[in-house]
Short mmCIF file of C-alpha atoms in Angstrom, two decimals:
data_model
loop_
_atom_site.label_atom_id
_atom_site.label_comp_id
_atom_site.label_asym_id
_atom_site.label_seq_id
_atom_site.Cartn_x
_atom_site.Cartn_y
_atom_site.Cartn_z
CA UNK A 23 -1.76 0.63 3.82
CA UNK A 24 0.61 3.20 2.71
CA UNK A 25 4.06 3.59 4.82
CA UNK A 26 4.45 7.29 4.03
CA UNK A 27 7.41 8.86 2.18
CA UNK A 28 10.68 8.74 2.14
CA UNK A 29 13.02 11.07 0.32
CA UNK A 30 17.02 9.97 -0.35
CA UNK A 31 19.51 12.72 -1.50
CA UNK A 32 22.34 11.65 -2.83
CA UNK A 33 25.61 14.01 -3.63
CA UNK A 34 28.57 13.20 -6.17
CA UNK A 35 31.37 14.39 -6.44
CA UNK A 36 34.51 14.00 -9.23
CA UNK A 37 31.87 13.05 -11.68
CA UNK A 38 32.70 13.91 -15.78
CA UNK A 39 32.25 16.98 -16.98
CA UNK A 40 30.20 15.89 -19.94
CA UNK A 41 28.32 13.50 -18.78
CA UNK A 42 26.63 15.56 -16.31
CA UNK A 43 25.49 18.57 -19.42
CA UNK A 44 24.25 15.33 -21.31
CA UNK A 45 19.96 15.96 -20.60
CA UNK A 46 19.83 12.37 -22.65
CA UNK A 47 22.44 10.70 -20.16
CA UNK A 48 20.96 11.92 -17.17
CA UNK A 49 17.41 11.29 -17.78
CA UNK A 50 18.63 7.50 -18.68
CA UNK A 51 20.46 7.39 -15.42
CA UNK A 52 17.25 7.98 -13.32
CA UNK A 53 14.87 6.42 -15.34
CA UNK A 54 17.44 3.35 -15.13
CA UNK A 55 17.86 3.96 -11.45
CA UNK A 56 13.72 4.01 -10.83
CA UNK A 57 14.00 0.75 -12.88
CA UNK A 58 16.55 -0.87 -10.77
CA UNK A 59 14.44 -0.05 -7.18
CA UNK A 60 11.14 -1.35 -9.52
CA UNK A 61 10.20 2.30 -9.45
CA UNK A 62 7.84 3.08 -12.63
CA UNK A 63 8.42 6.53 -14.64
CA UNK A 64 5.39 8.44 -15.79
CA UNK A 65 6.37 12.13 -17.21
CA UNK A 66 9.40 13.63 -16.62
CA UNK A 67 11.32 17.23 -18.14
CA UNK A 68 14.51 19.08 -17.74
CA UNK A 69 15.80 22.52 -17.69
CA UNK A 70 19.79 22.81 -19.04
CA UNK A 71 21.29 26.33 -17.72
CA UNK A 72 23.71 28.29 -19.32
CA UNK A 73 26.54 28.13 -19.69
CA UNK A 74 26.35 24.84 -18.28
CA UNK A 75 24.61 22.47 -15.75
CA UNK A 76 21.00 21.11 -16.05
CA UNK A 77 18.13 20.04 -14.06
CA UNK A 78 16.38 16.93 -14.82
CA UNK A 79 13.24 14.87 -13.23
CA UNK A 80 11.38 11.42 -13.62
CA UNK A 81 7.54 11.40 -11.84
CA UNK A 82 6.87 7.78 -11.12
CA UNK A 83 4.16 6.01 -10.12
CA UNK A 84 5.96 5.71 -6.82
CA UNK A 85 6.90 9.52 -6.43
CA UNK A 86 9.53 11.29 -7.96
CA UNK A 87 13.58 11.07 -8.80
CA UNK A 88 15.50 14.62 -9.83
CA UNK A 89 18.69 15.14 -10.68
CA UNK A 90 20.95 18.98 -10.33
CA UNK A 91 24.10 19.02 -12.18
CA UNK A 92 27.59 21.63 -11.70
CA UNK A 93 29.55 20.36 -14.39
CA UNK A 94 32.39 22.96 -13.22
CA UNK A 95 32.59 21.66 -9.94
CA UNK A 96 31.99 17.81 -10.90
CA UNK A 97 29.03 17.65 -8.47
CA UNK A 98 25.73 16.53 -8.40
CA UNK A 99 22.63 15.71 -6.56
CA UNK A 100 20.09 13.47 -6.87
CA UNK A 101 16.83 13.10 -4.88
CA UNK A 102 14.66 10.03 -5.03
CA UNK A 103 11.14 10.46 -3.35
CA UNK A 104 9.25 7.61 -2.65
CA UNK A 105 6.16 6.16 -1.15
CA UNK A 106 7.81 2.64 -1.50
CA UNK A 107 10.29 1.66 1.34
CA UNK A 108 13.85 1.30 0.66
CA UNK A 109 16.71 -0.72 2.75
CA UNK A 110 19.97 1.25 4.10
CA UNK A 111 21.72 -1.42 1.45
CA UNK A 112 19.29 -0.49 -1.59
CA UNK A 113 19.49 3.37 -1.37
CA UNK A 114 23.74 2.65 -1.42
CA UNK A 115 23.57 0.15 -4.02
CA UNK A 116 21.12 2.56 -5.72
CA UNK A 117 23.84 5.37 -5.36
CA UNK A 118 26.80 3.28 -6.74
CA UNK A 119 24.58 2.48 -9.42
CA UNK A 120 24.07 6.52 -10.08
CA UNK A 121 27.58 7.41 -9.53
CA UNK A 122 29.00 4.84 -12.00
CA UNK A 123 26.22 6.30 -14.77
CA UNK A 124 27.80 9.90 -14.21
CA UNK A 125 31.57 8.81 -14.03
CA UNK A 126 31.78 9.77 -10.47
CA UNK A 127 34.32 9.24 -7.76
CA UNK A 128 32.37 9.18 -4.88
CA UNK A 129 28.89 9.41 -3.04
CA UNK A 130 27.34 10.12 -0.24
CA UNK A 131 23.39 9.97 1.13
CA UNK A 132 21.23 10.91 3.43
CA UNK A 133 17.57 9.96 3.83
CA UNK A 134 14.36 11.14 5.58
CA UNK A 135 10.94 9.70 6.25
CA UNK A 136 7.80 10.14 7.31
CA UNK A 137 5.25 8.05 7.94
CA UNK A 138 1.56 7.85 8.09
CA UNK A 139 1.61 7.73 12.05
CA UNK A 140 1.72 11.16 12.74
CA UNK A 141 -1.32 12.89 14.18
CA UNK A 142 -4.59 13.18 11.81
CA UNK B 18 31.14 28.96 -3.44
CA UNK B 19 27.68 26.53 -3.10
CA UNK B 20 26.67 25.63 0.17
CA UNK B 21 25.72 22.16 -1.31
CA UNK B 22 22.09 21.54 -0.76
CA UNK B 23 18.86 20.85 1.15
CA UNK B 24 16.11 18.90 0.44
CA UNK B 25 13.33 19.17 3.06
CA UNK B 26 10.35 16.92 2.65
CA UNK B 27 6.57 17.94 4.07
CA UNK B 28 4.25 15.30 5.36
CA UNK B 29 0.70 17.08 5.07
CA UNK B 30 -3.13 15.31 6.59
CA UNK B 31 -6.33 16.51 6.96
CA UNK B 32 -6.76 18.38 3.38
CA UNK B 33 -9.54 18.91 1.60
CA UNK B 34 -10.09 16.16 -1.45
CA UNK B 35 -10.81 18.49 -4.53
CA UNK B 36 -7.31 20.52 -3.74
CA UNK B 37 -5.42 17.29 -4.06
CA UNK B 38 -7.17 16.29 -6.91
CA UNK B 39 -6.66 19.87 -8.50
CA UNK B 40 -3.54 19.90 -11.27
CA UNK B 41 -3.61 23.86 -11.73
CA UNK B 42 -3.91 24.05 -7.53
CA UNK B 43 -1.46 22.36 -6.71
CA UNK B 44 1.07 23.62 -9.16
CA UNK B 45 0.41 27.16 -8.40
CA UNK B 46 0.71 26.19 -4.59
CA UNK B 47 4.26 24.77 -5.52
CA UNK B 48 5.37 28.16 -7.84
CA UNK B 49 3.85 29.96 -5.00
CA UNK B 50 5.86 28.83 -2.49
CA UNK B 51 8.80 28.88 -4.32
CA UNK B 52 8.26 32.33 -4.57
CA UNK B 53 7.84 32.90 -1.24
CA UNK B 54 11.08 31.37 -0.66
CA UNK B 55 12.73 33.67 -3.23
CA UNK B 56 12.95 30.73 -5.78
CA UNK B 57 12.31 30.57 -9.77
CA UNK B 58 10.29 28.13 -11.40
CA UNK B 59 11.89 27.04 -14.85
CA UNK B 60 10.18 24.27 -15.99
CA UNK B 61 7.01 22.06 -14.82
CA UNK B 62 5.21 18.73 -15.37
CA UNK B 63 2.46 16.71 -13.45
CA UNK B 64 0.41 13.38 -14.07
CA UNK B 65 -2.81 12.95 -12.57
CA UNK B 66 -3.82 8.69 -11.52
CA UNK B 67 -6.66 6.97 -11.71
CA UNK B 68 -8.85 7.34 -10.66
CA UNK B 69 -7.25 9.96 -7.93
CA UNK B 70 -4.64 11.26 -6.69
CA UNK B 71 -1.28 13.80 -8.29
CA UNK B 72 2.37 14.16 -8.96
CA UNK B 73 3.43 17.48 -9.77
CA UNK B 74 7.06 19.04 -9.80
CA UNK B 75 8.36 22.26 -11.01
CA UNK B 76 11.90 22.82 -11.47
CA UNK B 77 13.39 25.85 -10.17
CA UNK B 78 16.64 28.08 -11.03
CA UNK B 79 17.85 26.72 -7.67
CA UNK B 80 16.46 22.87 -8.07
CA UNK B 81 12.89 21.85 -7.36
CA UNK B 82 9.65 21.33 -5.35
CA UNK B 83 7.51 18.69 -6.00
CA UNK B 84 4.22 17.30 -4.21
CA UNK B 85 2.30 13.89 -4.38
CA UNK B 86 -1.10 13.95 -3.27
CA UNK B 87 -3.65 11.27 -1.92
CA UNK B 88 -6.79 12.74 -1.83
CA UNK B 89 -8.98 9.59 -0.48
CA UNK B 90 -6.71 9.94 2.69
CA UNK B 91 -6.44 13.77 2.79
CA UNK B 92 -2.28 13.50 2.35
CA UNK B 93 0.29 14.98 0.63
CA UNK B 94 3.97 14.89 0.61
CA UNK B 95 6.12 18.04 -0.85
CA UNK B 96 9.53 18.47 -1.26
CA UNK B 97 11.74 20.83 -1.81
CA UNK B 98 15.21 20.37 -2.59
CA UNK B 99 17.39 23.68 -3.23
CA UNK B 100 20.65 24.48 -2.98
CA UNK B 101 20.01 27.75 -0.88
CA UNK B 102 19.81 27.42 2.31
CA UNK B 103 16.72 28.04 4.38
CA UNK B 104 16.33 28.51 8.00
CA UNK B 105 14.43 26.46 10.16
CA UNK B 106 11.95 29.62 10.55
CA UNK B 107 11.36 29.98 7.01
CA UNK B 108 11.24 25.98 6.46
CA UNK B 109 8.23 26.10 8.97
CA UNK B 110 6.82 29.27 7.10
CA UNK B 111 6.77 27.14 4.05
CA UNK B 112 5.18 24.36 5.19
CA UNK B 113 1.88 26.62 7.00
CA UNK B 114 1.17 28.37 4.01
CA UNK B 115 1.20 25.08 2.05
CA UNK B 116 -1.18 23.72 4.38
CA UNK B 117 -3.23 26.37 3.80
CA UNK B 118 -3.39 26.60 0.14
CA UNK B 119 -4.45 22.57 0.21
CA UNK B 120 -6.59 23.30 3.29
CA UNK B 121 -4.56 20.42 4.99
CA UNK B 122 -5.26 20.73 9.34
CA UNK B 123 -1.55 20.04 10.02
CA UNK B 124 1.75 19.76 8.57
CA UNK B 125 5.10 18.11 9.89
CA UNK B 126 8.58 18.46 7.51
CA UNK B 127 11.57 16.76 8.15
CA UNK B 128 15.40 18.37 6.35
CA UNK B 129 18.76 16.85 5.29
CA UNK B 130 21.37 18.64 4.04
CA UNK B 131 24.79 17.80 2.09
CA UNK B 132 27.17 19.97 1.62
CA UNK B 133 30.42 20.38 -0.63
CA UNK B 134 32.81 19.86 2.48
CA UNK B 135 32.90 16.37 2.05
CA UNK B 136 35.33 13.91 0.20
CA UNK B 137 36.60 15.33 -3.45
#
């Protein structure tokens, strides 16, 4: 039986400049973060803006993982969606994990669900 | 200055099999909505399972939208992560005409925001 969904935004700040206009680095990061919550990637693309900043996604089997960048502001946010349920202590560790890929000071998350329960 | 960002996720039951099973549906139903929420698509990608079932995300000038269907249970999840706001009004707006475009009976959506007033 399926739980429902749950969706985990995560927002960095003081993260490198470069790193987060790298398309190559931040598609690793979230494939390697899917990996890490045995997540499974299955297509993914990206959009970089000019001058600067990009937008990057992984579909898994599981749902989907995105990434928006603002190099000039050392922010980002990432969004995991996911039909697989995750503990308060996976989505942080998954979030350290994330932050130390983009060379960022700090994180912070918030997550929703929903489940199957509601009314049919 | 950025307001940070939202990501509101859109629990969906009761719709009709072939629209979750539908690629070119379901992505237009995404674009479309993004539209409707003065939004610009960018960039797209979906994978199909076996033997049913959908991911599908577009990104958008302002982030993304994405929706994973389950057609033998009539559910689908969407969410939309932007870093424009969006009032509760138009958050419920979005979610009816979703429903409608996958003929789903009901719809229930859940929001989180971040924003850039936290630790630098």
């Amino acid at each position: 039986m399926r739980a429902g969904i749950c969706s985990v935004t995560y927002g960095f700040h003081g993260a490198q400049h470069d790193r987060l206009n790298d398309p190559g680095l931040v598609h690793a990061a979230l494939v390697e973060a899917a990996a890490s919550a045995g997540l499974t990637a299955v297509a993914s693309t990206h959009h970089a803006f000019e001058p600067q900043g990009l937008s990057a996604v992984v579909l898994l089997s599981e749902s989907h993982i995105a990434a928006h960048t603002w190099p000039e502001t050392g922010r980002a946010y990432v969004t995991l969606t996911s039909c697989k349920a995750m503990s308060r202590r996976a989505i942080e560790a998954l979030g350290e994990q994330l932050a130390a890929r983009l060379g960022a000071s700090g994180v912070e998350s918030r997550a929703v669900s929903l489940s199957e329960e509601g009314p049919r």
